[in-house]
Each structure stands twice: as C-alpha cells, then as structure tokens.
XYZ file of C-alpha atoms in Angstrom:
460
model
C 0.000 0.000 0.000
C 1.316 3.501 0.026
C 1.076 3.995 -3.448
C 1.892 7.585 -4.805
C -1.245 9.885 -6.515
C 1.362 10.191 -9.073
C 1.697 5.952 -9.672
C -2.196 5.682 -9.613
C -3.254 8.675 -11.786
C -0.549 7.597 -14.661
C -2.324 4.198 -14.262
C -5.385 5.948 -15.448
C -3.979 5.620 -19.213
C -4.197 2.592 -19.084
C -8.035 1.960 -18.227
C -8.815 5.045 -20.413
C -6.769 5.168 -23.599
C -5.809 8.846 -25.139
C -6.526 10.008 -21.732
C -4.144 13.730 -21.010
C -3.680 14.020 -17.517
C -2.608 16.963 -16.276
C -2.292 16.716 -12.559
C -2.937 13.944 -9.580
C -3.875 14.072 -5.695
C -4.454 12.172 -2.901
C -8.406 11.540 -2.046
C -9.154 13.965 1.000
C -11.219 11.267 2.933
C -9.048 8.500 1.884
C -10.680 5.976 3.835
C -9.078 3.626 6.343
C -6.509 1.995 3.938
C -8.384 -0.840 2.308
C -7.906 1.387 -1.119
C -5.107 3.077 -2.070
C -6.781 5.993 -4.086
C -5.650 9.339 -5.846
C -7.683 11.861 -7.825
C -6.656 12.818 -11.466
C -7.086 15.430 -13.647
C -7.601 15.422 -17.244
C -6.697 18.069 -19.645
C -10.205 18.129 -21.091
C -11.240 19.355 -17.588
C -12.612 16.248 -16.369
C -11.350 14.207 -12.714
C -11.404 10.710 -12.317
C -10.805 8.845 -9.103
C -8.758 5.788 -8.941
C -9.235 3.596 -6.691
C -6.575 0.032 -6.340
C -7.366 -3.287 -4.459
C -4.654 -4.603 -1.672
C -6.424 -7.599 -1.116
C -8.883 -9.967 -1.790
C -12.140 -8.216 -0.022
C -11.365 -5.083 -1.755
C -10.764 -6.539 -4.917
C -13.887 -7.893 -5.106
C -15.581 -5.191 -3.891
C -14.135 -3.337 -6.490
C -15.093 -5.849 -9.193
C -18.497 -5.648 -7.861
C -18.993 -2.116 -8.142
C -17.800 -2.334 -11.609
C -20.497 -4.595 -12.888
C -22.957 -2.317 -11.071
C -21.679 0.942 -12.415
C -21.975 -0.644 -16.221
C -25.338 -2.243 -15.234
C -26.561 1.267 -14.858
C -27.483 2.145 -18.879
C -28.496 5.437 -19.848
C -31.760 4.840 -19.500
C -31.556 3.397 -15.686
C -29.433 6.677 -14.884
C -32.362 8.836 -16.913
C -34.894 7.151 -13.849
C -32.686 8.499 -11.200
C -32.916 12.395 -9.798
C -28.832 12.412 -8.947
C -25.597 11.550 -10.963
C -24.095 7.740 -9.945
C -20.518 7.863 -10.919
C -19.809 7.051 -14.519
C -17.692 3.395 -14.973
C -14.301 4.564 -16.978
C -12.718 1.645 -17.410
C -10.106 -1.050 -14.904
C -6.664 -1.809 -14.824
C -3.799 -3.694 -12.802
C -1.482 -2.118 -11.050
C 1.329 -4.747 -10.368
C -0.492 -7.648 -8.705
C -3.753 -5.494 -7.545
C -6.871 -4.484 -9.754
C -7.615 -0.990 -9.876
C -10.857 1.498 -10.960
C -11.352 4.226 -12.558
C -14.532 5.749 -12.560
C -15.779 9.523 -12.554
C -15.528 12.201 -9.511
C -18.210 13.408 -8.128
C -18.905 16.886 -6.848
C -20.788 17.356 -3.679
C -20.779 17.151 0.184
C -21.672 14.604 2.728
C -23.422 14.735 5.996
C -22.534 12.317 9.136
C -25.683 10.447 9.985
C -25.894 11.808 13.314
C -25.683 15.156 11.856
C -28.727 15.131 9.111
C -31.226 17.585 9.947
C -34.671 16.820 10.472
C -37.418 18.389 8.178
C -37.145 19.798 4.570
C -33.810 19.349 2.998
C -31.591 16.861 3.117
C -33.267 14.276 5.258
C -36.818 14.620 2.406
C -34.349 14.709 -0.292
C -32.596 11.348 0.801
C -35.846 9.218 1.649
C -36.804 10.356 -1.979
C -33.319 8.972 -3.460
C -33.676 5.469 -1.610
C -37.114 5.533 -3.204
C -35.924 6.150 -6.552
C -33.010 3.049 -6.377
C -35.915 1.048 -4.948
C -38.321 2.092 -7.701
C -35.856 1.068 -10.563
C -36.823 -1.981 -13.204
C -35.433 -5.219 -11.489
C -34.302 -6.148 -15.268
C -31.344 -3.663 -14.453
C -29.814 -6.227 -11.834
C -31.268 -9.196 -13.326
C -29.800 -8.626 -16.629
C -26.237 -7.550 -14.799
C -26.168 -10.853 -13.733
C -26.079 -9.845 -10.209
C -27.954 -10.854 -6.909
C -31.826 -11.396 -6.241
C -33.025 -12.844 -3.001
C -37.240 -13.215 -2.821
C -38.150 -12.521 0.912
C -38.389 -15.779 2.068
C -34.333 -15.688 1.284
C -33.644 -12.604 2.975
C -35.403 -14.258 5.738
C -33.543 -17.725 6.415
C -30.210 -15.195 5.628
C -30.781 -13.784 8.910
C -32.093 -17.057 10.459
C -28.907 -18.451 9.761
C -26.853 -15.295 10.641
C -28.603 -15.356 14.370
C -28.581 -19.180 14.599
C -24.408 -18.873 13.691
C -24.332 -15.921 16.273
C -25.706 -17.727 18.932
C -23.665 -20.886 18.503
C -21.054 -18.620 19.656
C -21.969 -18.627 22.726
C -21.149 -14.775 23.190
C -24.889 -13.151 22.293
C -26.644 -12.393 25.258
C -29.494 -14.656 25.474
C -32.245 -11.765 25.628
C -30.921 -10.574 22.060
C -30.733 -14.147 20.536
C -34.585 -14.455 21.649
C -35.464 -10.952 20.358
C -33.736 -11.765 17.033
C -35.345 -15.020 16.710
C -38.932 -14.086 17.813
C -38.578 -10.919 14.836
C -37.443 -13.988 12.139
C -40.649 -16.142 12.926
C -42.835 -12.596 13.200
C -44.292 -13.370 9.589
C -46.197 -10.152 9.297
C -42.698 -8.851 9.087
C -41.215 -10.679 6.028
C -44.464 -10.027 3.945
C -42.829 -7.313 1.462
C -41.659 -7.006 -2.264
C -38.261 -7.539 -3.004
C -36.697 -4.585 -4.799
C -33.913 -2.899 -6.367
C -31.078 -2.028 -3.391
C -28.015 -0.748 -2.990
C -27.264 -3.634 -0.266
C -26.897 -0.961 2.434
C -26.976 2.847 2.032
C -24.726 4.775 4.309
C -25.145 8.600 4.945
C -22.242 9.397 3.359
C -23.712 7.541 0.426
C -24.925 10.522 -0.389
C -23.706 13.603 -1.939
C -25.332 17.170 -1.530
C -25.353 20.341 -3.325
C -27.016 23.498 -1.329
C -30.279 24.657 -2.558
C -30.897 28.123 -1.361
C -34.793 27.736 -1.041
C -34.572 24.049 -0.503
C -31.622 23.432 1.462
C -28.837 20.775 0.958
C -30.612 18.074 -1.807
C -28.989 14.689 -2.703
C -27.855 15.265 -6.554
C -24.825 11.692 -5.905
C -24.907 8.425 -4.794
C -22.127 6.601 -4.600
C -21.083 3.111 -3.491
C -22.984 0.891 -5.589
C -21.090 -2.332 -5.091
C -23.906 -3.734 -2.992
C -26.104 -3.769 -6.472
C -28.938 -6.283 -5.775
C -32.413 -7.615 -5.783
C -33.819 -8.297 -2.027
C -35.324 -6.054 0.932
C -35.577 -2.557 0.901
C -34.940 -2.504 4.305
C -31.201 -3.008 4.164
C -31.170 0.705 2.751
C -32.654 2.323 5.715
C -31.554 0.534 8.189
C -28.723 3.579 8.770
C -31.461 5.328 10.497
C -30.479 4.318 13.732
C -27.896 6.296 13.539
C -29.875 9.408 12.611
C -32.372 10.129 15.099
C -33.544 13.341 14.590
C -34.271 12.887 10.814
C -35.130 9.071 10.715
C -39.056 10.079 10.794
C -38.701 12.790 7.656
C -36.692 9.706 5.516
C -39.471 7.226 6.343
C -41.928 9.836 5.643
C -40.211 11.136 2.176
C -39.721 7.260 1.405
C -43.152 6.366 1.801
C -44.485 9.260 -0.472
C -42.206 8.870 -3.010
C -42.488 4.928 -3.555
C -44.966 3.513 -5.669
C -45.787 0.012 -4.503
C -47.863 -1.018 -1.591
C -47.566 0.074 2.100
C -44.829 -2.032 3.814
C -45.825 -2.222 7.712
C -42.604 -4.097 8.751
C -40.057 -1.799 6.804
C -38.965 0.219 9.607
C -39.014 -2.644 12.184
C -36.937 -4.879 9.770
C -34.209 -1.918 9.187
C -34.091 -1.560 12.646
C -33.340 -5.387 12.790
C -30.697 -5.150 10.529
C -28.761 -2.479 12.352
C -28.850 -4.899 15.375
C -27.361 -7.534 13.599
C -24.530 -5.578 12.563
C -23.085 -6.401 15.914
C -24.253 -9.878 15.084
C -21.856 -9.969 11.562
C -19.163 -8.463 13.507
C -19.305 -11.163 15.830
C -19.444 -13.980 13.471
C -16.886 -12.238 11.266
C -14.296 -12.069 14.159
C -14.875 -15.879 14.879
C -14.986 -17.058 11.341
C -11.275 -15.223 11.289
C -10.328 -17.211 14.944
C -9.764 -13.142 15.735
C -10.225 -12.954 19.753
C -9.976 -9.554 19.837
C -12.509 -9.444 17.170
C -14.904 -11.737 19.181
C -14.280 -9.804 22.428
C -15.265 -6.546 21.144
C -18.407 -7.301 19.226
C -19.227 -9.326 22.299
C -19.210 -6.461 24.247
C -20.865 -4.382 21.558
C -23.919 -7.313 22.320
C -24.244 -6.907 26.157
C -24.260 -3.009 25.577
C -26.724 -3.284 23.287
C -28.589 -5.616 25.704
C -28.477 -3.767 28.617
C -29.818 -0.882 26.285
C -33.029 -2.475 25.851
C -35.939 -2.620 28.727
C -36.236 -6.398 30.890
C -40.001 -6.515 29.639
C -39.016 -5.845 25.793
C -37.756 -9.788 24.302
C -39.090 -9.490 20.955
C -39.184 -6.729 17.979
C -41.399 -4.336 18.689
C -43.652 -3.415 16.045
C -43.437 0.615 16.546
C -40.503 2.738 16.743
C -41.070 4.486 20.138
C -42.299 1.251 21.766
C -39.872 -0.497 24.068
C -35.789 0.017 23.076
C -33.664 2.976 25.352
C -31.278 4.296 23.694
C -28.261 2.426 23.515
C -25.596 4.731 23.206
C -25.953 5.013 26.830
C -24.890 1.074 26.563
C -22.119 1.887 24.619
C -21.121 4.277 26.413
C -19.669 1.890 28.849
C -17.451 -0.011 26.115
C -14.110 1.352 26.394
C -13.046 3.552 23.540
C -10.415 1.557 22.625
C -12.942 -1.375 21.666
C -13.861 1.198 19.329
C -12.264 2.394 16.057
C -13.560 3.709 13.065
C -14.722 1.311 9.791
C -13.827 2.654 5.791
C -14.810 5.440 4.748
C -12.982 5.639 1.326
C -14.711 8.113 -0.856
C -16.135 8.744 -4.202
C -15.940 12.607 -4.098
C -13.717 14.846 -2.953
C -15.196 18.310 -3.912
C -16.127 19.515 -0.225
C -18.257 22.863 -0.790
C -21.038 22.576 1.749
C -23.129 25.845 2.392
C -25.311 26.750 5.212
C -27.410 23.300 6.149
C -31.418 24.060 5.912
C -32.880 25.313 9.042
C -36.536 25.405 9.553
C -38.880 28.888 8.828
C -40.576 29.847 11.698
C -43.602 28.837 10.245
C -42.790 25.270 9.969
C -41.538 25.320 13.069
C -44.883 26.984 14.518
C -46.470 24.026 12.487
C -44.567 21.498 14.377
C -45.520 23.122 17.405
C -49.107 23.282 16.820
C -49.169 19.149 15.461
C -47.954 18.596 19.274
C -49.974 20.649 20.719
C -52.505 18.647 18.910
C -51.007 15.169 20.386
C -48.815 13.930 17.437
C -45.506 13.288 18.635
C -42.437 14.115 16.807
C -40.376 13.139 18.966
C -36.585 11.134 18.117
C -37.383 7.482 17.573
C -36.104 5.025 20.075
C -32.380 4.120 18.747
C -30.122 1.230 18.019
C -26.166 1.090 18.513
C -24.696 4.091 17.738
C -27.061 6.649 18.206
C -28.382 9.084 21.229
C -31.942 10.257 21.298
C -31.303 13.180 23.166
C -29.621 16.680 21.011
C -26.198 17.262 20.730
C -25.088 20.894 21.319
C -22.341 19.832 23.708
C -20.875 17.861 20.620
C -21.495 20.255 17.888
C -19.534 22.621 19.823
C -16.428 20.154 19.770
C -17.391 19.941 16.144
C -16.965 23.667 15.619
C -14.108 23.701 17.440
C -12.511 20.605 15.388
C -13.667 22.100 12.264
C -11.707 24.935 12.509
C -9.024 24.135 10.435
C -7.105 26.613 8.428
C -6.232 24.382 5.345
C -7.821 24.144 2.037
C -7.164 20.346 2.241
C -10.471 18.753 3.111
C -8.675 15.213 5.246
C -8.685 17.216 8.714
C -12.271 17.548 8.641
C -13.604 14.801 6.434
C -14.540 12.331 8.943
C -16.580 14.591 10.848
C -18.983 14.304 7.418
C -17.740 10.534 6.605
C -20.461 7.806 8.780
C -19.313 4.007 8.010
C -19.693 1.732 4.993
C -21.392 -1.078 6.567
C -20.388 -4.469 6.586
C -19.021 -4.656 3.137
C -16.375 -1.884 4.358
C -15.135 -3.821 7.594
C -11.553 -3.945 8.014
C -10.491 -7.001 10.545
C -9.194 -3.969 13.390
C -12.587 -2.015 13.537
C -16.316 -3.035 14.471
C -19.164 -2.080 12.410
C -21.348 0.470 13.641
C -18.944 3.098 15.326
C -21.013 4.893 17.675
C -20.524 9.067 17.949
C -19.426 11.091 20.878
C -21.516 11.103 23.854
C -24.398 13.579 23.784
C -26.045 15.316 26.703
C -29.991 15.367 26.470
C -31.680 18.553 25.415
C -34.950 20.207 25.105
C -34.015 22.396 22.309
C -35.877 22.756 19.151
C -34.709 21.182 16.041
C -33.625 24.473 14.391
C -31.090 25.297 17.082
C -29.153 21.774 16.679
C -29.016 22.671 13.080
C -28.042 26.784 13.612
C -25.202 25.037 15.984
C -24.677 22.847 12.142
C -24.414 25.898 10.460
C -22.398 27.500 13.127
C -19.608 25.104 12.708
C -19.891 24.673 8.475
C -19.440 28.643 8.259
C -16.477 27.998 10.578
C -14.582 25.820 8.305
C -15.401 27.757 5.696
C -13.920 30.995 7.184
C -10.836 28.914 8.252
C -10.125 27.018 4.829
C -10.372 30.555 3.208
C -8.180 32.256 5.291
C-alpha cells in the first residue's frame, strides 16, 4: 500500500486510452486503507478517481462495483434524480486491480448530523425511493444478486442461529432476534432494487438556497442487488432526529404497496450488525474481534428494557437508547470502519434550518397530540440533542487548510459491513451527547455555526 497519486493517476492511461492528464492528488477522505486511491485530472477538464485493491475483499468489492456501475445504462441513470458515478474503465497495477470511474462533486453529511425536516433528510428518503423504484431487469440482466423474501429471511435465520452458537450473544438478544425472524407479518414485502446498504455518506449534496442541501450523488454501488428494501434504511439508527422525515419522504415517493414491517426490519438489521461483527471475528479465529463485538452485544442488551424480548412493532415502543450502553465499552474497543470516498469536492453551504412557520407548524401538530419526537435508537445513536458535541465539532472544524482530510470524517459515517476492516467493528457509535430540550432548528443553527467555521478557516 502507500502507493503515490502520481503511480495511480498515470495508471489511469491505461483503463482510459488517449486520456491527457494533467495533474494527480491524494483523495481527501481517503478511507481507512483498504484502497489506495488518488484523484486525477484530465486536460479536457474532467477528474477521475482511482481507486486500487490490496487484497482480496477489496478486490472484489471493487469488481463488484464495476459490474454495477456498467449495469446502470443510460436509461436506468435517466430514472434516477442524482448523478451515480460514470464506470471509466479497470486496470492492474502490479499484482492489484484498480478502478477508474468519474468524480463526483458534492458534500456529505454524518448520519448523526442530518437535519430533520425539509432538505436533506426529504431529499434522501426520496433517493432510496428512486433506487428502490428502478426496473429489477437492471440487476437481473447484470447478472447480479436477487433474493425473494423468504431468502432474505432464512439469511438472517442463519446469521442469528451462527451468532448464537457462539456462545457470546446475550441470550435476551438471541430471543429478540429469533422471535422478529418467525414474526411473519414482518417478512411479507416485495423484493426490490437495493443498494445492499446505504450509508449517509452515500450521499452527496449540493445546497439549494430555497430548498436546502438536496442529494444530486450516490455513490457506493457495489452492494447492487435484488432483495429487501430494508437493508437501505436501516442507517437510520444512527440518525435520530431525521429518521421520521426519511421514512416519511420514502413512503411518499415509492410507488408500490404500504410495507408495515419496513422500519421494524431496518431496525433489525442495524442490530445484527453487531451480530456480523461477531461472526466475522470468529470465522477469522480473531479474539480480539470476538471480544469486542461481544461487548458491543451486552451493551446493546443492557440498552433495551427487561419486559421488551421481541421486535417491537413501533418505533417508540420499548428500546432505550443504547448509546448510553455503549457508552460503557471502552473507547479503545472502538475504532472507526472505511470510509474511502467517491468525491472529494467539499463545498457545503449553510445546512437548511426550519422557517418559523414550519416550526410553529410542528408546534401546533404537538400541541394537537402527534408526537415528533426522536425514535427510540439502536447502537450508535443518542436520542437526546447534541449541542455539547457540535460545539467540539466547531471547534474541530476549525481548520485553516484548504485540504479537506482534517475535517472529512466529521462528514464521513461508516460503509457497513461490506467496508469492515479485521481492526474495527461495524457500527462506530458518535461522541456522547447530553440530552436537550431544544428545538430542532437550534441543533441545526449550531450545524451551520460550525460549516461557516470551516469555511472561514479554509479561506483564510
């Protein structure tokens, strides 16, 4: 690893022919090291990003997202209201495969740190919609996955029955899991088009300045499959305060029939993260592995009430939030998953904030006894505001360097499963929060507080 911007962008020749590049650099949110990756730039004004494999996971990861990026004709793309990177072509460099594909612009938001209301968090429900919405002919034809439900179902069976023969789940969890897998008014859905697990920084946003920040990227499309639209929300848990405008912005946009076990499912499938992590680190005979997703399993555990054994089937019903839970795992059980990126044009504006009539409206809809209140959350995630941590944010933000890897992870969220190195558990939880009454528009002034920061420090 280690290789040079220089080594990868003259590599990009070779996967597009007659190509004039004029200049290279490193990827500002470079990821975690499973990629070496560089950014090049063509004389006819175009960048690429190149992205090269050091082992096998990546590789195929990389070969995956290459099928997926050519399954996506002109017509697919013409279906979709954002850009997905362009495929440019693949190469070798040395031993390891390498991709090229196109650079998009745009900015991403940390789950945790998605604004509820108009904006980005309508804007990304109505994305996941539109992936979900495409022809399933794209993915057949591609040659690439399709599970029915039924599938997707005795997946998970198996994943919790492999769990459990562990020996390191906490009983209350494996009976939770188990009791959700039999549930069959849960697995009663249409399978559909997915991305195989949408992240928040999945998405890439351009500042409206009537609309606020609006999704016009997607990137990481490696997961390209046929099977439950749940595994693209289940990310919510990690963004609490605009989980109900995504469901909400989901649910109008789609065009099929109402799925009532959606949100229960996704929040399923964040649990089991912990679950793959666990299995993962056995499967690898990786102790330290096994240790830390084991204590990743009694957090989450402990985070859920002694009455509550099974799935509940609403999102405020029975789980406390578990960041308290994980709060009492030491740090050092805790690093950060890949976040290698598909972008690196950082120019993020002023996030939304809520008129003061639509925040009179919410006022009046409680007044009139509908709640809108932060859903009960899974690993990861606090219920209660953060203004505490947005002001370490600000003060982390404040960076005075045009180069965007100081402050990219405070945008970048985790890549799921799929992006899992062997040192780092899945579901990375944020800093502690303290609980607030605040309205929503003052978490996201404190947002904007700390964007105009970095801009006034990266211009300086």
């Amino acid at each position: 690893m280690g290789r040079s911007p220089f080594t990868l962008a003259a590599a990009v020749t070779a996967a597009l022919p007659g190509a004039e590049v004029t200049g290279a650099r490193s990827l500002s949110a470079d990821g975690d090291g499973r990629f070496d990756s560089a950014v090049a730039s063509l004389a006819d004004g175009r960048e690429l990003a190149i992205r090269v494999a050091d082992d096998d996971d990546a590789a195929r990861e990389l070969a995956a997202e290459a099928i997926a990026l050519r399954a996506l004709t002109d017509g697919a793309r013409a279906m979709l209201p954002f850009r997905a990177p362009a495929y440019i072509g693949e190469t070798r460099i040395g031993d390891a495969s390498a991709l090229v594909t196109e650079l998009l612009p745009g900015f991403q938001i940390e789950a945790a740190m998605v604004p509820p209301g108009r904006g980005a968090a309508e804007s990304m429900g109505a994305s996941i919609a539109a992936v979900h919405e495409l022809p399933t002919s794209v993915v057949r034809g591609a040659g690439l996955a399709t599970r029915s439900a039924e599938e997707s179902r005795a997946d998970l069976e198996r994943l919790v029955d492999t769990a459990a023969a562990t020996g390191r789940v906490p009983a209350r969890l494996t009976v939770r899991w188990r009791e959700a897998v039999a549930d069959d008014d849960l697995w009663r859905f249409e399978s559909t088009v997915v991305l195989g697990g949408v992240q928040a920084t999945s998405f890439l946003f351009d500042d409206d300045p009537e609309r606020g920040p609006e999704v016009i990227g997607l990137v990481g499309w490696h997961g390209l499959s046929v099977g439950d639209p749940a595994v693209d929300l289940s990310w919510l848990s990690a963004a609490p305060d605009a989980a109900d405008d995504v469901h909400r912005a989901y649910a109008r946009s789609i065009d099929r029939a109402t799925d009532g076990g959606l949100e229960v499912r996704a929040r399923l499938l964040a649990e089991l993260e912990f679950a793959r992590w666990l299995v993962h680190g056995d499967s690898m005979r990786r102790p330290d592995i096994v240790d830390d997703a084991a204590a990743l399993l009694t957090a989450l555990a402990e985070g859920l009430r002694s009455d509550d054994l099974s799935v509940i089937h609403a999102r405020n019903g029975g789980v406390d939030s578990a960041l308290d839970a994980l709060d009492r795992v030491p740090k050092t059980a805790v690093a950060d998953v890949d976040t290698s990126m598909h972008t690196d044009a950082y120019n993020p504006e002023e996030l939304w904030s809520e008129t003061a009539d639509e925040s009179d409206a919410r006022s009046e809809a409680d007044s009139d006894g509908r709640s809108h209140s932060a859903p009960d959350t899974l690993p990861g995630v606090s219920s209660g505001r953060r203004t505490d941590e947005e002001e370490h944010r600000a003060a982390m933000l404040d960076i005075p360097t045009e180069d965007l890897s100081g402050v990219a992870s405070l945008f970048a969220g985790t890549s799921g499963a799929a992006g899992a190195r062997e040192d780092s558990h899945p579901l990375a939880p944020p800093a502690t929060a303290a609980p607030d009454d605040d309205d929503s528009d003052e978490a996201q002034r404190a947002a904007r507080a700390a964007l105009q920061r970095w801009k006034s420090s990266s211009s300086e």
